[in-house]
Coordinates of C-alpha atoms in Angstrom, one line a residue:
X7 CA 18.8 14.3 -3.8
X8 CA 18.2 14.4 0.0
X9 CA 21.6 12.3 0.2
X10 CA 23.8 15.3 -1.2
X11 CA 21.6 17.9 0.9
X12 CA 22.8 15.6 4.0
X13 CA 26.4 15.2 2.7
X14 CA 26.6 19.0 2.8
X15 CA 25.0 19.2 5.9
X16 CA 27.6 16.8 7.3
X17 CA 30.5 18.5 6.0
X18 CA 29.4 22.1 7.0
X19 CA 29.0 21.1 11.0
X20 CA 32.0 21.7 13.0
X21 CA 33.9 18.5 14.0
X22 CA 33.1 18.5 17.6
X23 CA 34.0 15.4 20.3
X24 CA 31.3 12.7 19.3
X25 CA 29.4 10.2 21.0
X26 CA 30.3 7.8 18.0
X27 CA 32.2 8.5 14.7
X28 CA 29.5 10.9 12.4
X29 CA 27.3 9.6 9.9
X30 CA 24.0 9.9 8.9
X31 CA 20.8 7.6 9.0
X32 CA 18.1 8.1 6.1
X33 CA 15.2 6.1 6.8
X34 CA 12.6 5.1 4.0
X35 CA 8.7 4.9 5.8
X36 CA 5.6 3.9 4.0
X37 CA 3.0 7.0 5.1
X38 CA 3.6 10.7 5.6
X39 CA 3.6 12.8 8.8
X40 CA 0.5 15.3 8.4
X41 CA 2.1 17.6 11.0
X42 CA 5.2 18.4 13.3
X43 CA 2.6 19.1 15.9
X44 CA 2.8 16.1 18.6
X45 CA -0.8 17.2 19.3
X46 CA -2.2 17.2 16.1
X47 CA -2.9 13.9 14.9
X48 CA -3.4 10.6 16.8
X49 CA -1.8 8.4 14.4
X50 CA 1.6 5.9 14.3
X51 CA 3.2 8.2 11.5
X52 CA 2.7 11.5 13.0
X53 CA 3.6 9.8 16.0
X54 CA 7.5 8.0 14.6
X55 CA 7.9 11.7 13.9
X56 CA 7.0 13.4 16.9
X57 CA 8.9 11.0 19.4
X58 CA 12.3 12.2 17.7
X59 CA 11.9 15.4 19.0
X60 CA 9.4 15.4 21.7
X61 CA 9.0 12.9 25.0
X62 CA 6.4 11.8 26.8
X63 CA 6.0 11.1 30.9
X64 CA 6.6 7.0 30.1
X65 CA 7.5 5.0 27.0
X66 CA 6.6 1.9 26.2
X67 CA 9.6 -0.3 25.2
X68 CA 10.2 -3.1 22.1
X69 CA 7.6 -5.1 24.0
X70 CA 5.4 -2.2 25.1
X71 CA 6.1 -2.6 28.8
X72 CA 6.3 0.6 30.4
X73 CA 9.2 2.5 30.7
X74 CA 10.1 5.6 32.7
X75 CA 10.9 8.3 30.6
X76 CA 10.4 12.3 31.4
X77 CA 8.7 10.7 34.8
X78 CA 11.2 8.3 36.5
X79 CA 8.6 7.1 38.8
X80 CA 4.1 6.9 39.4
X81 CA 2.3 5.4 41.4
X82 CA -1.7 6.1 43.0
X83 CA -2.0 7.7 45.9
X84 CA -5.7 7.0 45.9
X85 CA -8.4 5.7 43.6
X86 CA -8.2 9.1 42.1
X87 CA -5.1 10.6 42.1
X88 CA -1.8 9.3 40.8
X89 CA 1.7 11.4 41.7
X90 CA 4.6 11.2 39.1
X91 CA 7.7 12.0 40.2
X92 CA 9.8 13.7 37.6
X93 CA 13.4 13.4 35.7
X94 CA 15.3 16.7 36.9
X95 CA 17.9 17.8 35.3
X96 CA 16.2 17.1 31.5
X97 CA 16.8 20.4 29.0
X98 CA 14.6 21.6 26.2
X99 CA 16.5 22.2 22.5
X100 CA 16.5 25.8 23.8
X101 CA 18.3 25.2 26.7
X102 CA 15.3 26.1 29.0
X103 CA 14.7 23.8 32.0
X104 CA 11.9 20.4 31.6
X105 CA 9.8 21.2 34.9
X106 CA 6.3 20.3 36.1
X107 CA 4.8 23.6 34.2
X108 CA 5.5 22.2 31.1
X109 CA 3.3 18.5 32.0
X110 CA 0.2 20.8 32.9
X111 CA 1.0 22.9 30.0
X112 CA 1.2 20.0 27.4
X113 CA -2.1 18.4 29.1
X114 CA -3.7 21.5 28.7
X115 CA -2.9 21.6 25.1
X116 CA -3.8 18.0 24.1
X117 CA -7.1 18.2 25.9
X118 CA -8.3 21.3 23.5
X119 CA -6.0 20.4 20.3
X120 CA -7.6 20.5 16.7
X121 CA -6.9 18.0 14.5
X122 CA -8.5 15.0 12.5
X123 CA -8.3 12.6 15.7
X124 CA -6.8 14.0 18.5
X125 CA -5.7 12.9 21.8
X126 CA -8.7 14.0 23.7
X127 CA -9.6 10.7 25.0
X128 CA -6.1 9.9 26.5
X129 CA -6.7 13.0 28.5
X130 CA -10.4 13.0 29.1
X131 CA -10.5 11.1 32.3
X132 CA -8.1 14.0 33.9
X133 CA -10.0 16.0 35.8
X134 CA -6.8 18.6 36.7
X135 CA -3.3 18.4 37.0
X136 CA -1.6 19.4 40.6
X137 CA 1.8 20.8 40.3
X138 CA 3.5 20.1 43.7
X139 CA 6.6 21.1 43.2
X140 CA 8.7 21.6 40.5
X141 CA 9.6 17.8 39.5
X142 CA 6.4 16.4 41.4
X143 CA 2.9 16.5 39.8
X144 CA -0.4 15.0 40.1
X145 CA -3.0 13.8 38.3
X146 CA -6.7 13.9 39.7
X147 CA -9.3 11.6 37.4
X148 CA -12.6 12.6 37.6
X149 CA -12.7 8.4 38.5
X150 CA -10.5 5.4 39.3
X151 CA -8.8 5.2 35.8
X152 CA -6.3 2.7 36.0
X153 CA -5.2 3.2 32.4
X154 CA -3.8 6.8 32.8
X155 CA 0.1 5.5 32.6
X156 CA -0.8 3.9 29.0
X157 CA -3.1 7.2 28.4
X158 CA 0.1 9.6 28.9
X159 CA 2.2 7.8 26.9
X160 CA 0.8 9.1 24.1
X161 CA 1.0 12.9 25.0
X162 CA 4.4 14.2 24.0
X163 CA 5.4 17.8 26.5
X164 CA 6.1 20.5 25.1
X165 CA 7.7 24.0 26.4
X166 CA 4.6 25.7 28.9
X167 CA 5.7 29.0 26.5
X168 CA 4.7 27.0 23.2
X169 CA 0.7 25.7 25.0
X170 CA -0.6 28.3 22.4
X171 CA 1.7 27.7 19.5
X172 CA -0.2 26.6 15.7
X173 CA 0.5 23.9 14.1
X174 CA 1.7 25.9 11.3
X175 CA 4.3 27.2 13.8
X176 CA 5.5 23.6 14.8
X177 CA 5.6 22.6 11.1
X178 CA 8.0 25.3 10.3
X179 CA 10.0 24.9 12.9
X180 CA 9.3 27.7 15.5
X181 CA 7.7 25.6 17.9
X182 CA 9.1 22.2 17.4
X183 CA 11.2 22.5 20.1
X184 CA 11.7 19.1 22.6
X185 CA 13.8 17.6 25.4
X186 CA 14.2 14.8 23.0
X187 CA 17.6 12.9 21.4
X188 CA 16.8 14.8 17.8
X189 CA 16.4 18.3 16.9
X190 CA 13.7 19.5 14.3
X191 CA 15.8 20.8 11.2
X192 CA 13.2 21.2 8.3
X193 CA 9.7 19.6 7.0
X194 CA 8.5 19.2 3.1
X195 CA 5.2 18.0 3.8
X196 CA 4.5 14.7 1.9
X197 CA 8.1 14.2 1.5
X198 CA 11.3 14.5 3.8
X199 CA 11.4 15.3 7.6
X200 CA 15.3 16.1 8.8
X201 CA 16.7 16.0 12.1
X202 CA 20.3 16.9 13.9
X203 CA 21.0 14.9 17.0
X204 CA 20.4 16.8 20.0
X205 CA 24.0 16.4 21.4
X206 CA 22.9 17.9 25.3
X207 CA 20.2 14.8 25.4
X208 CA 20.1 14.0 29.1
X209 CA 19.8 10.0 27.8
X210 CA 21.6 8.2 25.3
X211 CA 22.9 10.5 22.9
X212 CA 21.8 8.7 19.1
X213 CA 24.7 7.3 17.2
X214 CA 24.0 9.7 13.8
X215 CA 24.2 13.1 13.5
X216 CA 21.2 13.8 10.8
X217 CA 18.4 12.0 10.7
X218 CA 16.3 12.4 7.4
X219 CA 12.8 10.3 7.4
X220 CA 12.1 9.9 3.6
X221 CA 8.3 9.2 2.3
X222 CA 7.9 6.3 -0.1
X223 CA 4.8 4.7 -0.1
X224 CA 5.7 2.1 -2.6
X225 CA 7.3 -1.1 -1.2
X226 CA 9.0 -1.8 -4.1
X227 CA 10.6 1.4 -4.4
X228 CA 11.9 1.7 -0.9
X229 CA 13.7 -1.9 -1.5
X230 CA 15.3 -0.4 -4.2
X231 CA 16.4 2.8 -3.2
X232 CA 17.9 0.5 0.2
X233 CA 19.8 -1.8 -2.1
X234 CA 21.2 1.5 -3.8
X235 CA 22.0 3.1 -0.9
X236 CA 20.2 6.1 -1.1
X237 CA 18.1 4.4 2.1
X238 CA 19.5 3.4 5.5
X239 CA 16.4 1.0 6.8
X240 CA 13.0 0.5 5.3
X241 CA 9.8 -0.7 7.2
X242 CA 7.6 -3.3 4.9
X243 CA 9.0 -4.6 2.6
X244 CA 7.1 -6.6 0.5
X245 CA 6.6 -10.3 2.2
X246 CA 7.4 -11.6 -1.1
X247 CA 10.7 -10.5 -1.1
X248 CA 11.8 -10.7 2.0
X249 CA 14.1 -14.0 1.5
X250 CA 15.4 -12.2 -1.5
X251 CA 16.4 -9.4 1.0
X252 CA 17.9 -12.2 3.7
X253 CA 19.7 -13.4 1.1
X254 CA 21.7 -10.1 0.4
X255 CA 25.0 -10.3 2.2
X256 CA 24.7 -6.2 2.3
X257 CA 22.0 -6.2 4.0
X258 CA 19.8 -7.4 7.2
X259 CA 16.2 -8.3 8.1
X260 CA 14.0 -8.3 11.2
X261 CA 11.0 -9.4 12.2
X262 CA 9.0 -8.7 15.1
X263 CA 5.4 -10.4 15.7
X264 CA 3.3 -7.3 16.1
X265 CA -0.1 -6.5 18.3
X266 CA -1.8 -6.9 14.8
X267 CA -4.7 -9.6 15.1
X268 CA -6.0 -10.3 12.0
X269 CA -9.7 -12.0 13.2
X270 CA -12.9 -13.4 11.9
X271 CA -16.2 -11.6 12.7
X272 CA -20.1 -13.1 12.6
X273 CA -23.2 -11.4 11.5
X274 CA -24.6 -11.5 15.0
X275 CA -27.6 -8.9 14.3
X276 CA -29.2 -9.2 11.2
X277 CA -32.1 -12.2 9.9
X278 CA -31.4 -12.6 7.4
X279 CA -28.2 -12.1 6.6
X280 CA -26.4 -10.0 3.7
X281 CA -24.3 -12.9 1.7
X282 CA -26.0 -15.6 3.0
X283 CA -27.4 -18.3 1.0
X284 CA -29.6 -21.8 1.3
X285 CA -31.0 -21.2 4.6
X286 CA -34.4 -20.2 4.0
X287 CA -33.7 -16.5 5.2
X288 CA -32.4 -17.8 9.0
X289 CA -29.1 -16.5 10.0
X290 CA -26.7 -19.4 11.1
X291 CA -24.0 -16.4 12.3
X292 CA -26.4 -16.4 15.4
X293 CA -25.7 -19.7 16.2
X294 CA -22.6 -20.5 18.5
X295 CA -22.3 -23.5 17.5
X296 CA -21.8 -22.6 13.5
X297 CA -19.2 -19.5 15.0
X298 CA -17.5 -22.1 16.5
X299 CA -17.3 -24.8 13.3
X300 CA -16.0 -21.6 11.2
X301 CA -13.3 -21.2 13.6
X302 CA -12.6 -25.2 13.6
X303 CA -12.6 -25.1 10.1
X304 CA -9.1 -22.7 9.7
X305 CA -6.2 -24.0 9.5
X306 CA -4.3 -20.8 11.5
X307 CA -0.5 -22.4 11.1
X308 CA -1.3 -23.0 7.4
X309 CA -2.3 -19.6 6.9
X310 CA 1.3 -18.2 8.5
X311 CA 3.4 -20.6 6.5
X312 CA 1.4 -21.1 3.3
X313 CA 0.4 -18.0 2.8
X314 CA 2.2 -15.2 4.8
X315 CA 5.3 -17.6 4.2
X316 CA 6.1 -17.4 7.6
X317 CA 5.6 -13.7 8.5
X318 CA 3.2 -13.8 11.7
X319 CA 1.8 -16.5 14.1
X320 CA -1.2 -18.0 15.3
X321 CA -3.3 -16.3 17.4
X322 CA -5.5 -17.2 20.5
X323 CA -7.1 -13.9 21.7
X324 CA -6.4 -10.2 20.7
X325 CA -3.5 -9.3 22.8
X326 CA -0.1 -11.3 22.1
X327 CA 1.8 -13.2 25.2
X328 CA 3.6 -10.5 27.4
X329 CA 0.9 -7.7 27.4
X330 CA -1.7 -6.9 30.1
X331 CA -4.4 -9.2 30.2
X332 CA -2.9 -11.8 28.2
X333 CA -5.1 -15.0 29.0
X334 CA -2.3 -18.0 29.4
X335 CA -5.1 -20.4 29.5
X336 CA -6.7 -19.4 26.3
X337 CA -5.1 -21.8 23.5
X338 CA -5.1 -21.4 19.7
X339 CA -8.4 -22.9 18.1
X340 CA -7.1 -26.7 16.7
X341 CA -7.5 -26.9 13.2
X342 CA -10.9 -29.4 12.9
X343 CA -12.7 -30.0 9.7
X344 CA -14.1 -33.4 11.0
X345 CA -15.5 -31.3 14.6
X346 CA -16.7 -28.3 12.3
X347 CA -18.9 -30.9 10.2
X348 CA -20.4 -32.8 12.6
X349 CA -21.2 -28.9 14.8
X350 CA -22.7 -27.7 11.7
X351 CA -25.0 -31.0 11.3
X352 CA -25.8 -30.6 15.0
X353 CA -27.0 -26.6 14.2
X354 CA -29.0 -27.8 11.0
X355 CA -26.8 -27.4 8.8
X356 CA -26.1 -30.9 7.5
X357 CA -24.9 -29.7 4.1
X358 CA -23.6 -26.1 4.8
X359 CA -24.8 -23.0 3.0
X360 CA -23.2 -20.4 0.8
X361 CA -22.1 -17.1 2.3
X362 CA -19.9 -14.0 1.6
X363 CA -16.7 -13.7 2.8
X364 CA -15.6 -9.8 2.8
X365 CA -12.2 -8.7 3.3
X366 CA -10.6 -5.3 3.3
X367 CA -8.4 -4.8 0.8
X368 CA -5.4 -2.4 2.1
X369 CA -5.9 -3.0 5.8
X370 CA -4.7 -7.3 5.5
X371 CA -1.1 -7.7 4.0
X372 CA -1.5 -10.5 1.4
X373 CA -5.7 -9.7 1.5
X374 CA -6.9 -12.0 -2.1
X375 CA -4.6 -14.6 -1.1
X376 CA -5.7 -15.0 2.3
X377 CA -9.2 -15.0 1.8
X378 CA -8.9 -17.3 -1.2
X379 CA -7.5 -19.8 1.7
X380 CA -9.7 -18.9 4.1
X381 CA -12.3 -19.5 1.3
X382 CA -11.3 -23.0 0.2
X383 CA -10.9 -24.3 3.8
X384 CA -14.6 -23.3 4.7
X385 CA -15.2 -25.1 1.3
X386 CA -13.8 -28.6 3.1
X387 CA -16.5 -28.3 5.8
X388 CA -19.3 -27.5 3.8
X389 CA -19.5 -23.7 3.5
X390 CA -19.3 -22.7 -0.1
X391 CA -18.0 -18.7 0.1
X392 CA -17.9 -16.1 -2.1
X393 CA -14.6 -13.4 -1.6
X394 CA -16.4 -9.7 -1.5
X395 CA -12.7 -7.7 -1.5
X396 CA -13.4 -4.2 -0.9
X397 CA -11.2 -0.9 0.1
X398 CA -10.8 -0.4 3.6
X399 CA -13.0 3.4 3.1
X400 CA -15.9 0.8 1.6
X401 CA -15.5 -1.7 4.3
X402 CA -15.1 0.6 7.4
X403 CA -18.7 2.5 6.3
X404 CA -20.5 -0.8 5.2
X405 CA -19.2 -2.6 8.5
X406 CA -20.3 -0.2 10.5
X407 CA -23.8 -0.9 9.2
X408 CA -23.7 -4.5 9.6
X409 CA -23.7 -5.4 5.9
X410 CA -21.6 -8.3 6.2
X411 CA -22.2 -11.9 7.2
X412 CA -18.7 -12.6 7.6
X413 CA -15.9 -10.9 7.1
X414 CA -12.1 -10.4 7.8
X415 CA -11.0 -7.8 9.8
X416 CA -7.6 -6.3 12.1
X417 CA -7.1 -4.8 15.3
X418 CA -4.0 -3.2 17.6
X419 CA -4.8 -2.0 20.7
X420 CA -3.5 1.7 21.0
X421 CA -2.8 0.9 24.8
X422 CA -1.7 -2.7 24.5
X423 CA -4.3 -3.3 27.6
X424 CA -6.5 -6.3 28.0
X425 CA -9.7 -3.9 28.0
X426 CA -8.8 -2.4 24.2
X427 CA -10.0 -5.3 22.2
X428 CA -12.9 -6.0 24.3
X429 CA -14.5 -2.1 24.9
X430 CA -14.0 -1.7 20.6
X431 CA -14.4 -4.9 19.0
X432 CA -17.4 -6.8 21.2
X433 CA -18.7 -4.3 23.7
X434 CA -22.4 -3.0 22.7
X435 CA -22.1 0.3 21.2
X436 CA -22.2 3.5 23.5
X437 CA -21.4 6.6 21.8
X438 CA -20.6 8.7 25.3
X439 CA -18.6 6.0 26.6
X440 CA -16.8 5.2 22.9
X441 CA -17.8 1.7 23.1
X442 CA -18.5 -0.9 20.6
X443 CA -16.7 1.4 17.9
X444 CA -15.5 -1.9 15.6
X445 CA -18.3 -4.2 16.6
X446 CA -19.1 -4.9 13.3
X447 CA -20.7 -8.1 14.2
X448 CA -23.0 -6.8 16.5
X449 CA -22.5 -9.1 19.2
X450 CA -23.6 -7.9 22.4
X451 CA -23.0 -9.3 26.1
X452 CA -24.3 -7.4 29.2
X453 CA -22.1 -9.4 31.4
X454 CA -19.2 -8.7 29.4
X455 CA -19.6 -5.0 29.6
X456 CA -20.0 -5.2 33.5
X457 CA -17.1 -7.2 33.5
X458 CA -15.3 -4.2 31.5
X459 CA -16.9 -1.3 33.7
X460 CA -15.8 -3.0 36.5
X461 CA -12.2 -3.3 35.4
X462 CA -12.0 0.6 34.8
X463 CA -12.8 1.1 38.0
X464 CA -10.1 -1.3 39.7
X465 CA -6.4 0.4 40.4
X466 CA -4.7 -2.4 41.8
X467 CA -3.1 -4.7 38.5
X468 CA -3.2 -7.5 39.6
X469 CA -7.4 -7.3 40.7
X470 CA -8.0 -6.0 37.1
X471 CA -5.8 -8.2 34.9
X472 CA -7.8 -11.2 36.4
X473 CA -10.7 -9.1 35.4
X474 CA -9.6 -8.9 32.0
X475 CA -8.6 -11.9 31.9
X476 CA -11.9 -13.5 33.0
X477 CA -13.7 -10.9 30.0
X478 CA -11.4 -12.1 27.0
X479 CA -12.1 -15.8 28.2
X480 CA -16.0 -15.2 28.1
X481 CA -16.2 -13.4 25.2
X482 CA -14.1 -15.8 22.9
X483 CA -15.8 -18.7 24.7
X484 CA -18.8 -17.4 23.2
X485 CA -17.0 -16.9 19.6
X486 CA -17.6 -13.2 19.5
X487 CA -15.5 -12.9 17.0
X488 CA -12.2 -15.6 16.0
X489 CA -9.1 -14.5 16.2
X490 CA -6.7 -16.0 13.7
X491 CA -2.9 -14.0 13.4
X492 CA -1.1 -11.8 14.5
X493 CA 0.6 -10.2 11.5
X494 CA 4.4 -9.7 11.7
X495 CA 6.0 -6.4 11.2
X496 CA 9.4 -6.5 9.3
X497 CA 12.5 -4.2 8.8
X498 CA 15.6 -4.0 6.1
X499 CA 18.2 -2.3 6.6
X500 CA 21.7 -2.1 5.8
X501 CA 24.3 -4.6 7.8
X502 CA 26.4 -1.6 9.4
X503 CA 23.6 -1.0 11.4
X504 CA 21.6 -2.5 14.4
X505 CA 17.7 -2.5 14.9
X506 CA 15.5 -4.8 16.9
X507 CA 12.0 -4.8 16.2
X508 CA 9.0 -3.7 17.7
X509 CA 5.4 -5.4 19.1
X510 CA 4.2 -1.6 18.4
X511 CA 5.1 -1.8 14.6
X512 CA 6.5 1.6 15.0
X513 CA 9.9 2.7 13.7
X514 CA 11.5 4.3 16.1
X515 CA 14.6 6.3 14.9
X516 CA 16.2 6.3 18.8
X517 CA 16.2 2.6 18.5
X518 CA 18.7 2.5 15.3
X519 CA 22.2 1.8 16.1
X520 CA 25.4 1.7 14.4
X521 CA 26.7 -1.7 14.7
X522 CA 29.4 -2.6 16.6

């Protein structure tokens, strides 16, 4: 249906000079946009959505380095205060001029936007916003905060005329209006978002002249409404079939390995545990040495091959290679049945124990199959487990209260920054600061959080990646938690077409070319 709706809307446009030959791209995604409103909703699909129409200050490329975007240059000027210098010249879909009333006006907004999670904490260390001229602006922190280029790549500007629109008036087109390389055409909420290429797009002008982003939630049915031609690209398909879709001579795949970490988390907290068994009532999470024999004991390459057949890669810390804060020096765990017995013998634990293994079921790609693996490897070793697979609403509450022993869990940091994994997923909890949000273990490390306070207040990079660096060392020295993947993110798409994948997961419309 939305194919003959874009046929017509093809045919009806006058046949003006082109960037490339016209066509359309129809683009099947897994999760509906819950607004138009780029202020509405921190979340990836609200967010593929958004970035066709709207812009930020900086992007972050295929690798999420950091790319200039509305802002062609920053830099800070103090501990305090970082200037951005501006792209001039940039139009809004109106025709009105991009200047620096519109950044103070879209900061504004974001910092008092409604909406199930908003983007208040990427503006919250902003204390104001200095217009200095019209293509020069600063930003004064109410602190060093070295993160605030990551920070405003999330907020997309709008016109300073639209700081007071709704988001009913975004959604129905009124308001959606953006200096980006698509126009806003028309919404069906749950359904269908269209675009029309904004040929005046001070960049790259995009290589199709309607873009329609088509909700399907079920893998299966995306791969089938690709193969029939009714879709363009498709993200996930189902691992299962992605050689099927290799194989297709129509069609090509991509993968990219993703900032996904799939990890392992302890009961760090509790005595005695939830799960555990044959320990008269003592807690062996608490012991490193037992952390460290469960992380011996998984065979990580297995895993990607066996299991994900191939789809991801073994993973030494939180962050992949080529973020900030990487740890070079931190390796993969070897896989070491014969070292995990003789650790567990050394923590009294001769002849294991019995515990539950708990894994969300919608949050891990391949969930049963991976725990059943994880489940007989522990087995080798001693460690009889028993697979507790639960939704991901059951597991976030009941991890949150420390219910589980051990337990399988994902992370992606939002800002793909050394400091992400470590202030959610091992910092001790601290509501004002948002701490500790995912430290489902419990773990807690007082040098670890100075480590981390002192990072955020250290401007210089290469001071504060050492910083984190030194944190991600300490903190996985000490088996906080064991990381074990990172899962892959994969793409079909049909073989007149070009698409490289992205670290981010996100598919990006802009980045969808016709193949030459």
């Amino acid at each position: 249906m939305f194919k003959k709706f874009l046929l017509a809307g093809v045919l009806a446009m006058a046949m003006t000079t082109l960037p490339v030959a016209a066509r359309d791209l129809t683009i099947g995604v897994r999760e509906a946009t819950s607004s138009i409103d780029p202020h509405y909703y921190s979340r990836s699909p609200d967010g593929i959505v958004s970035f066709n129409i709207f812009e930020s200050l900086i992007s972050g490329d295929a690798s999420n380095q950091l790319a200039p975007r509305l802002a062609v240059s920053w830099q800070p000027i103090s501990d305090t205060v970082w200037e951005f210098k501006l792209r001039q010249g940039v139009k809004f879909h109106d025709g009105s001029d991009f200047t620096a009333d519109d950044v103070v006006a879209s900061i504004e907004r974001a910092s008092h936007s409604q909406g199930p999670v908003t983007y208040l904490r990427r503006v919250a260390a902003i204390d104001k916003v200095e217009v200095v001229d019209p293509y020069t602006v600063r930003f004064h922190t109410k602190g060093p905060w070295p993160l605030l280029p990551r920070d405003l790549a999330a907020i997309r500007i709008i016109p300073a005329e639209m700081q007071n629109a709704t988001r009913e008036q975004f959604d129905n087109g009124e308001a959606a209006i953006g200096t980006g390389p698509y126009k806003f055409v028309r919404y069906t909420p749950q359904d269908i978002v269209e675009f029309a290429r904004n040929d005046d797009y001070w960049g790259t002008k995009p290589d199709f002249e309607h873009l329609f982003l088509k909700t399907i939630p079920d893998a299966a049915a995306r791969e089938a409404a690709l193969r029939s031609g009714d879709l363009d690209l498709i993200e996930e398909p189902s691992p299962a079939n992605i050689a099927n879709l290799k194989s297709d001579p129509n069609l090509k795949v991509v993968t990219a390995i993703s900032g996904y970490v799939i990890y392992v988390g302890y009961d760090q907290i509790n005595e005695p545990s939830p799960g555990i068994e044959g320990t008269n009532g003592r807690n062996p999470m608490l012991d490193k040495r037992v952390r460290q024999a469960i992380s011996k004991a998984i065979d990580r390459q297995l895993l990607v091959d066996r299991v994900l057949l191939g789809l991801g890669a073994p993973a030494s810390q939180p962050l992949p290679p080529g973020n900030f804060g990487h740890a070079d020096n931190v390796k993969v765990e070897a896989y070491d049945p014969e070292g995990a017995k003789k650790l567990l013998a050394e923590a009294g634990y001769p002849n294991g124990f019995t515990t539950q293994l708990t894994v969300p079921s919608g949050e891990l790609a391949n969930a049963a199959n991976v725990g059943q693996a994880m489940a007989a490897m522990l087995q080798r070793v001693g460690i009889t487990v028993k697979l507790n697979i639960v939704p991901d609403a059951v597991f976030g509450t009941e991890a949150r209260e420390h219910k589980y022993s051990l337990f399988m869990s994902s992370y992606i940091s939002p800002e793909a920054d050394g400091s992400s994994a470590v202030r959610a997923l091992t910092s001790i909890p601290d509501k004002d600061k948002g701490w500790g949000t995912s430290n489902y273990g419990g773990y807690g490390n007082q040098a670890s959080v100075d480590l981390l306070t002192q990072s955020f207040n250290v401007v210089d990079p290469a001071a504060r990646e050492k910083l984190l660096q030194q944190n991600i060392e300490m903190v996985l020295g000490d088996y906080a938690i064991a990381p074990l993947y990172w899962q892959a993110a994969n793409w079909a798409f049909r073989k007149d077409i070009d698409f490289a994948g992205r670290s981010d997961a996100n598919t990006y419309a802009e980045f969808v070319s016709i193949a030459k």
